[in-house]
Short mmCIF file of N, CA, C and O in Angstrom, two decimals:
data_model
loop_
_atom_site.label_atom_id
_atom_site.label_comp_id
_atom_site.label_asym_id
_atom_site.label_seq_id
_atom_site.Cartn_x
_atom_site.Cartn_y
_atom_site.Cartn_z
N MET A 154 145.88 -28.77 -84.83
CA MET A 154 145.34 -28.98 -83.62
C MET A 154 146.78 -29.60 -83.05
O MET A 154 146.85 -30.45 -83.56
N ASN A 155 146.99 -29.45 -81.80
CA ASN A 155 148.12 -30.04 -81.17
C ASN A 155 147.65 -31.26 -80.10
O ASN A 155 146.45 -31.31 -80.09
N LYS A 156 148.39 -31.78 -79.50
CA LYS A 156 148.03 -32.98 -79.07
C LYS A 156 147.05 -32.62 -77.71
O LYS A 156 146.47 -33.06 -77.21
N LYS A 157 147.38 -31.39 -77.07
CA LYS A 157 146.47 -31.16 -75.95
C LYS A 157 145.15 -30.70 -76.33
O LYS A 157 144.17 -30.90 -75.63
N GLU A 158 144.95 -29.98 -77.47
CA GLU A 158 143.80 -30.05 -78.07
C GLU A 158 142.79 -30.89 -78.22
O GLU A 158 141.73 -30.89 -78.18
N ILE A 159 143.61 -31.97 -79.20
CA ILE A 159 142.85 -33.03 -79.08
C ILE A 159 142.44 -33.86 -77.94
O ILE A 159 141.43 -34.41 -78.12
N ALA A 160 143.20 -33.96 -77.07
CA ALA A 160 143.00 -34.37 -76.03
C ALA A 160 141.83 -33.97 -75.36
O ALA A 160 141.05 -34.67 -74.78
N MET A 161 141.58 -32.49 -75.29
CA MET A 161 140.55 -32.19 -74.44
C MET A 161 139.11 -32.20 -75.23
O MET A 161 138.24 -32.58 -74.68
N ARG A 162 139.41 -32.55 -76.84
CA ARG A 162 138.15 -32.89 -77.72
C ARG A 162 137.58 -34.23 -77.18
O ARG A 162 136.27 -34.45 -77.01
N ILE A 163 138.86 -34.88 -77.09
CA ILE A 163 138.34 -36.59 -76.98
C ILE A 163 137.85 -36.73 -75.66
O ILE A 163 136.83 -37.09 -75.45
N LYS A 164 138.18 -36.15 -74.75
CA LYS A 164 137.66 -35.90 -73.34
C LYS A 164 136.04 -34.98 -72.89
O LYS A 164 135.65 -36.10 -72.68
N GLN A 165 136.03 -34.19 -73.99
CA GLN A 165 134.80 -33.73 -74.04
C GLN A 165 133.61 -34.70 -74.52
O GLN A 165 132.41 -34.78 -74.11
N LEU A 166 134.12 -35.26 -75.69
CA LEU A 166 133.04 -36.64 -76.10
C LEU A 166 132.95 -37.27 -75.45
O LEU A 166 131.50 -37.93 -75.39
N ARG A 167 133.83 -37.81 -74.44
CA ARG A 167 133.60 -39.00 -73.68
C ARG A 167 132.73 -38.42 -72.57
O ARG A 167 131.60 -39.25 -71.97
N GLU A 168 132.89 -37.01 -71.91
CA GLU A 168 132.13 -36.93 -70.74
C GLU A 168 130.73 -36.35 -71.50
O GLU A 168 129.56 -36.62 -70.64
N ASP A 169 130.51 -35.98 -72.25
CA ASP A 169 129.10 -35.58 -73.01
C ASP A 169 128.25 -36.97 -73.09
O ASP A 169 127.06 -36.85 -73.06
N ARG A 170 129.14 -38.00 -73.43
CA ARG A 170 128.27 -39.40 -73.44
C ARG A 170 128.17 -39.99 -72.04
O ARG A 170 127.75 -41.22 -71.83
N HIS A 171 128.65 -39.33 -70.83
CA HIS A 171 128.84 -39.91 -69.66
C HIS A 171 129.33 -41.37 -69.81
O HIS A 171 129.04 -42.73 -69.06
N LEU A 172 130.73 -41.46 -70.53
CA LEU A 172 131.51 -42.60 -70.33
C LEU A 172 132.84 -42.58 -69.36
O LEU A 172 132.87 -41.66 -69.25
N HIS A 173 133.26 -43.68 -68.93
CA HIS A 173 134.35 -43.79 -68.11
C HIS A 173 135.41 -43.95 -69.06
O HIS A 173 135.67 -44.70 -70.24
N GLN A 174 136.91 -43.76 -68.50
CA GLN A 174 138.23 -43.57 -69.31
C GLN A 174 138.44 -45.22 -69.63
O GLN A 174 138.93 -45.52 -70.54
N LYS A 175 137.67 -46.20 -68.69
CA LYS A 175 137.81 -47.48 -68.78
C LYS A 175 137.49 -48.10 -69.94
O LYS A 175 138.11 -49.16 -70.38
N GLU A 176 136.06 -47.62 -69.96
CA GLU A 176 135.47 -48.02 -71.25
C GLU A 176 136.07 -47.48 -72.56
O GLU A 176 136.17 -48.41 -73.42
N LEU A 177 136.85 -46.28 -72.70
CA LEU A 177 137.52 -46.22 -73.74
C LEU A 177 138.82 -46.70 -73.82
O LEU A 177 139.30 -47.00 -75.19
N ALA A 178 139.12 -46.70 -72.99
CA ALA A 178 140.84 -47.76 -73.05
C ALA A 178 140.17 -48.89 -73.28
O ALA A 178 141.07 -49.82 -73.94
N ALA A 179 139.22 -49.61 -72.96
CA ALA A 179 138.92 -50.99 -73.76
C ALA A 179 138.76 -51.13 -74.89
O ALA A 179 139.12 -51.93 -75.77
N VAL A 180 138.14 -50.02 -75.72
CA VAL A 180 138.10 -49.89 -77.33
C VAL A 180 139.02 -49.54 -77.86
O VAL A 180 139.46 -50.34 -78.99
N LEU A 181 140.40 -49.24 -77.33
CA LEU A 181 141.66 -48.90 -77.94
C LEU A 181 142.34 -50.17 -77.55
O LEU A 181 143.64 -50.16 -77.65
N GLY A 182 142.17 -50.69 -76.46
CA GLY A 182 143.00 -52.22 -75.94
C GLY A 182 144.17 -51.55 -75.31
O GLY A 182 145.24 -52.37 -75.52
N ILE A 183 143.89 -50.66 -74.35
CA ILE A 183 145.20 -50.20 -73.30
C ILE A 183 144.45 -50.22 -72.20
O ILE A 183 143.35 -50.35 -71.67
N SER A 184 145.38 -49.71 -71.39
CA SER A 184 145.16 -49.99 -70.07
C SER A 184 144.21 -48.62 -69.65
O SER A 184 144.55 -47.27 -70.42
N GLN A 185 143.48 -48.24 -68.58
CA GLN A 185 142.80 -46.94 -67.97
C GLN A 185 144.08 -46.10 -67.88
O GLN A 185 143.77 -44.80 -68.57
N SER A 186 145.10 -46.37 -67.15
CA SER A 186 146.15 -45.51 -66.99
C SER A 186 146.50 -44.79 -68.16
O SER A 186 147.14 -43.74 -68.33
N ALA A 187 146.77 -45.77 -69.37
CA ALA A 187 147.40 -45.36 -70.54
C ALA A 187 146.47 -44.29 -71.19
O ALA A 187 146.97 -43.31 -71.75
N TYR A 188 145.35 -44.72 -71.34
CA TYR A 188 144.19 -43.77 -71.70
C TYR A 188 144.34 -42.41 -71.07
O TYR A 188 143.96 -41.43 -71.79
N SER A 189 144.49 -42.74 -69.69
CA SER A 189 144.59 -41.37 -68.95
C SER A 189 145.64 -40.19 -69.63
O SER A 189 145.44 -38.84 -69.50
N ASP A 190 146.74 -41.00 -69.78
CA ASP A 190 147.71 -40.04 -70.29
C ASP A 190 147.73 -39.36 -71.78
O ASP A 190 147.89 -38.48 -71.86
N LEU A 191 146.58 -40.61 -72.53
CA LEU A 191 146.38 -39.57 -73.57
C LEU A 191 145.28 -38.56 -73.53
O LEU A 191 145.40 -37.43 -74.34
N GLU A 192 144.71 -38.85 -72.80
CA GLU A 192 143.17 -37.15 -72.62
C GLU A 192 143.71 -36.13 -71.67
O GLU A 192 143.32 -35.26 -72.01
N ASN A 193 144.92 -36.82 -71.08
CA ASN A 193 145.59 -35.68 -70.34
C ASN A 193 146.87 -34.86 -71.21
O ASN A 193 147.10 -33.89 -71.07
N GLY A 194 146.79 -35.27 -72.45
CA GLY A 194 147.75 -34.80 -73.31
C GLY A 194 149.39 -35.20 -72.95
O GLY A 194 149.99 -34.54 -73.59
N HIS A 195 149.31 -36.11 -72.35
CA HIS A 195 150.89 -36.43 -71.96
C HIS A 195 151.45 -37.22 -73.02
O HIS A 195 152.55 -37.42 -73.24
N THR A 196 150.47 -37.79 -73.50
CA THR A 196 150.80 -39.00 -74.82
C THR A 196 149.90 -38.75 -75.99
O THR A 196 148.68 -38.24 -75.68
N ALA A 197 150.72 -38.71 -77.12
CA ALA A 197 149.95 -38.13 -78.13
C ALA A 197 149.22 -39.44 -78.42
O ALA A 197 149.32 -40.49 -78.77
N PHE A 198 148.18 -39.34 -78.96
CA PHE A 198 146.81 -40.27 -79.74
C PHE A 198 147.91 -40.59 -80.96
O PHE A 198 148.12 -39.69 -82.00
N THR A 199 147.79 -41.80 -81.39
CA THR A 199 148.15 -42.40 -82.79
C THR A 199 147.17 -42.41 -83.65
O THR A 199 145.75 -42.06 -83.53
N ALA A 200 147.45 -42.30 -85.10
CA ALA A 200 146.15 -42.28 -86.03
C ALA A 200 145.60 -43.55 -85.76
O ALA A 200 144.14 -43.15 -86.19
N VAL A 201 146.08 -44.73 -85.35
CA VAL A 201 145.08 -45.71 -85.37
C VAL A 201 144.03 -45.88 -84.06
O VAL A 201 142.90 -45.78 -84.35
N ALA A 202 144.51 -45.24 -83.03
CA ALA A 202 143.67 -44.71 -81.79
C ALA A 202 142.76 -44.12 -82.41
O ALA A 202 141.37 -43.65 -81.89
N LEU A 203 142.79 -42.65 -82.97
CA LEU A 203 141.93 -41.65 -83.34
C LEU A 203 141.27 -42.58 -84.49
O LEU A 203 139.97 -41.99 -84.57
N ASP A 204 141.57 -43.24 -85.39
CA ASP A 204 140.32 -44.09 -85.98
C ASP A 204 139.79 -44.80 -85.26
O ASP A 204 138.26 -44.61 -85.66
N LYS A 205 140.20 -45.46 -84.26
CA LYS A 205 139.28 -46.02 -83.59
C LYS A 205 138.01 -45.68 -82.88
O LYS A 205 136.83 -45.95 -82.73
N LEU A 206 138.81 -44.48 -82.27
CA LEU A 206 137.29 -43.55 -81.51
C LEU A 206 136.42 -42.79 -82.53
O LEU A 206 135.52 -42.77 -82.17
N ALA A 207 136.80 -42.49 -83.45
CA ALA A 207 136.21 -41.63 -84.64
C ALA A 207 135.03 -42.89 -84.90
O ALA A 207 133.94 -42.58 -84.86
N GLU A 208 135.53 -43.92 -85.10
CA GLU A 208 134.67 -45.12 -85.27
C GLU A 208 133.47 -45.54 -84.53
O GLU A 208 132.40 -45.62 -84.46
N PHE A 209 134.19 -45.61 -82.82
CA PHE A 209 133.29 -45.65 -81.86
C PHE A 209 132.12 -44.53 -81.78
O PHE A 209 131.18 -44.84 -81.51
N TYR A 210 132.66 -43.29 -82.11
CA TYR A 210 131.88 -42.07 -81.74
C TYR A 210 130.77 -42.12 -82.90
O TYR A 210 130.19 -40.98 -83.23
N GLY A 211 130.93 -42.87 -84.01
CA GLY A 211 130.34 -42.56 -85.44
C GLY A 211 130.46 -41.49 -85.96
O GLY A 211 129.71 -40.66 -86.69
N LYS A 212 131.96 -40.99 -85.85
CA LYS A 212 132.35 -39.47 -86.56
C LYS A 212 133.39 -39.74 -87.51
O LYS A 212 134.37 -41.10 -87.47
N SER A 213 133.56 -38.93 -88.63
CA SER A 213 134.80 -38.97 -89.28
C SER A 213 136.05 -38.37 -88.64
O SER A 213 135.84 -37.82 -87.58
N LEU A 214 137.05 -38.64 -88.76
CA LEU A 214 138.40 -38.20 -88.29
C LEU A 214 138.23 -36.57 -88.18
O LEU A 214 138.20 -36.04 -87.42
N ASP A 215 137.75 -35.87 -89.54
CA ASP A 215 137.58 -34.58 -89.37
C ASP A 215 136.56 -34.13 -88.42
O ASP A 215 136.86 -32.93 -87.87
N GLU A 216 135.49 -35.08 -88.27
CA GLU A 216 134.47 -34.40 -87.29
C GLU A 216 135.16 -34.32 -86.01
O GLU A 216 134.92 -33.73 -84.66
N LEU A 217 135.86 -35.87 -85.79
CA LEU A 217 136.39 -35.99 -84.51
C LEU A 217 137.82 -34.86 -83.99
O LEU A 217 137.50 -34.42 -82.90
N LEU A 218 138.08 -34.42 -85.18
CA LEU A 218 139.27 -33.18 -84.35
C LEU A 218 138.97 -31.97 -84.80
O LEU A 218 139.44 -30.86 -84.33
#
């Protein structure tokens, strides 16, 4: 899975739960604009960020990806 596919999956999870980028940015401890870059595939998610998101969504990394 490439960074664009991961970004699309993460975005879909957020939208399915009616969350805003700002809320997920807070979970990751980054700005909303930095989160937007991640979600739009301009920047790759780090392993730490993916781990935090998996925990936030109550999913394993395999399920998240």
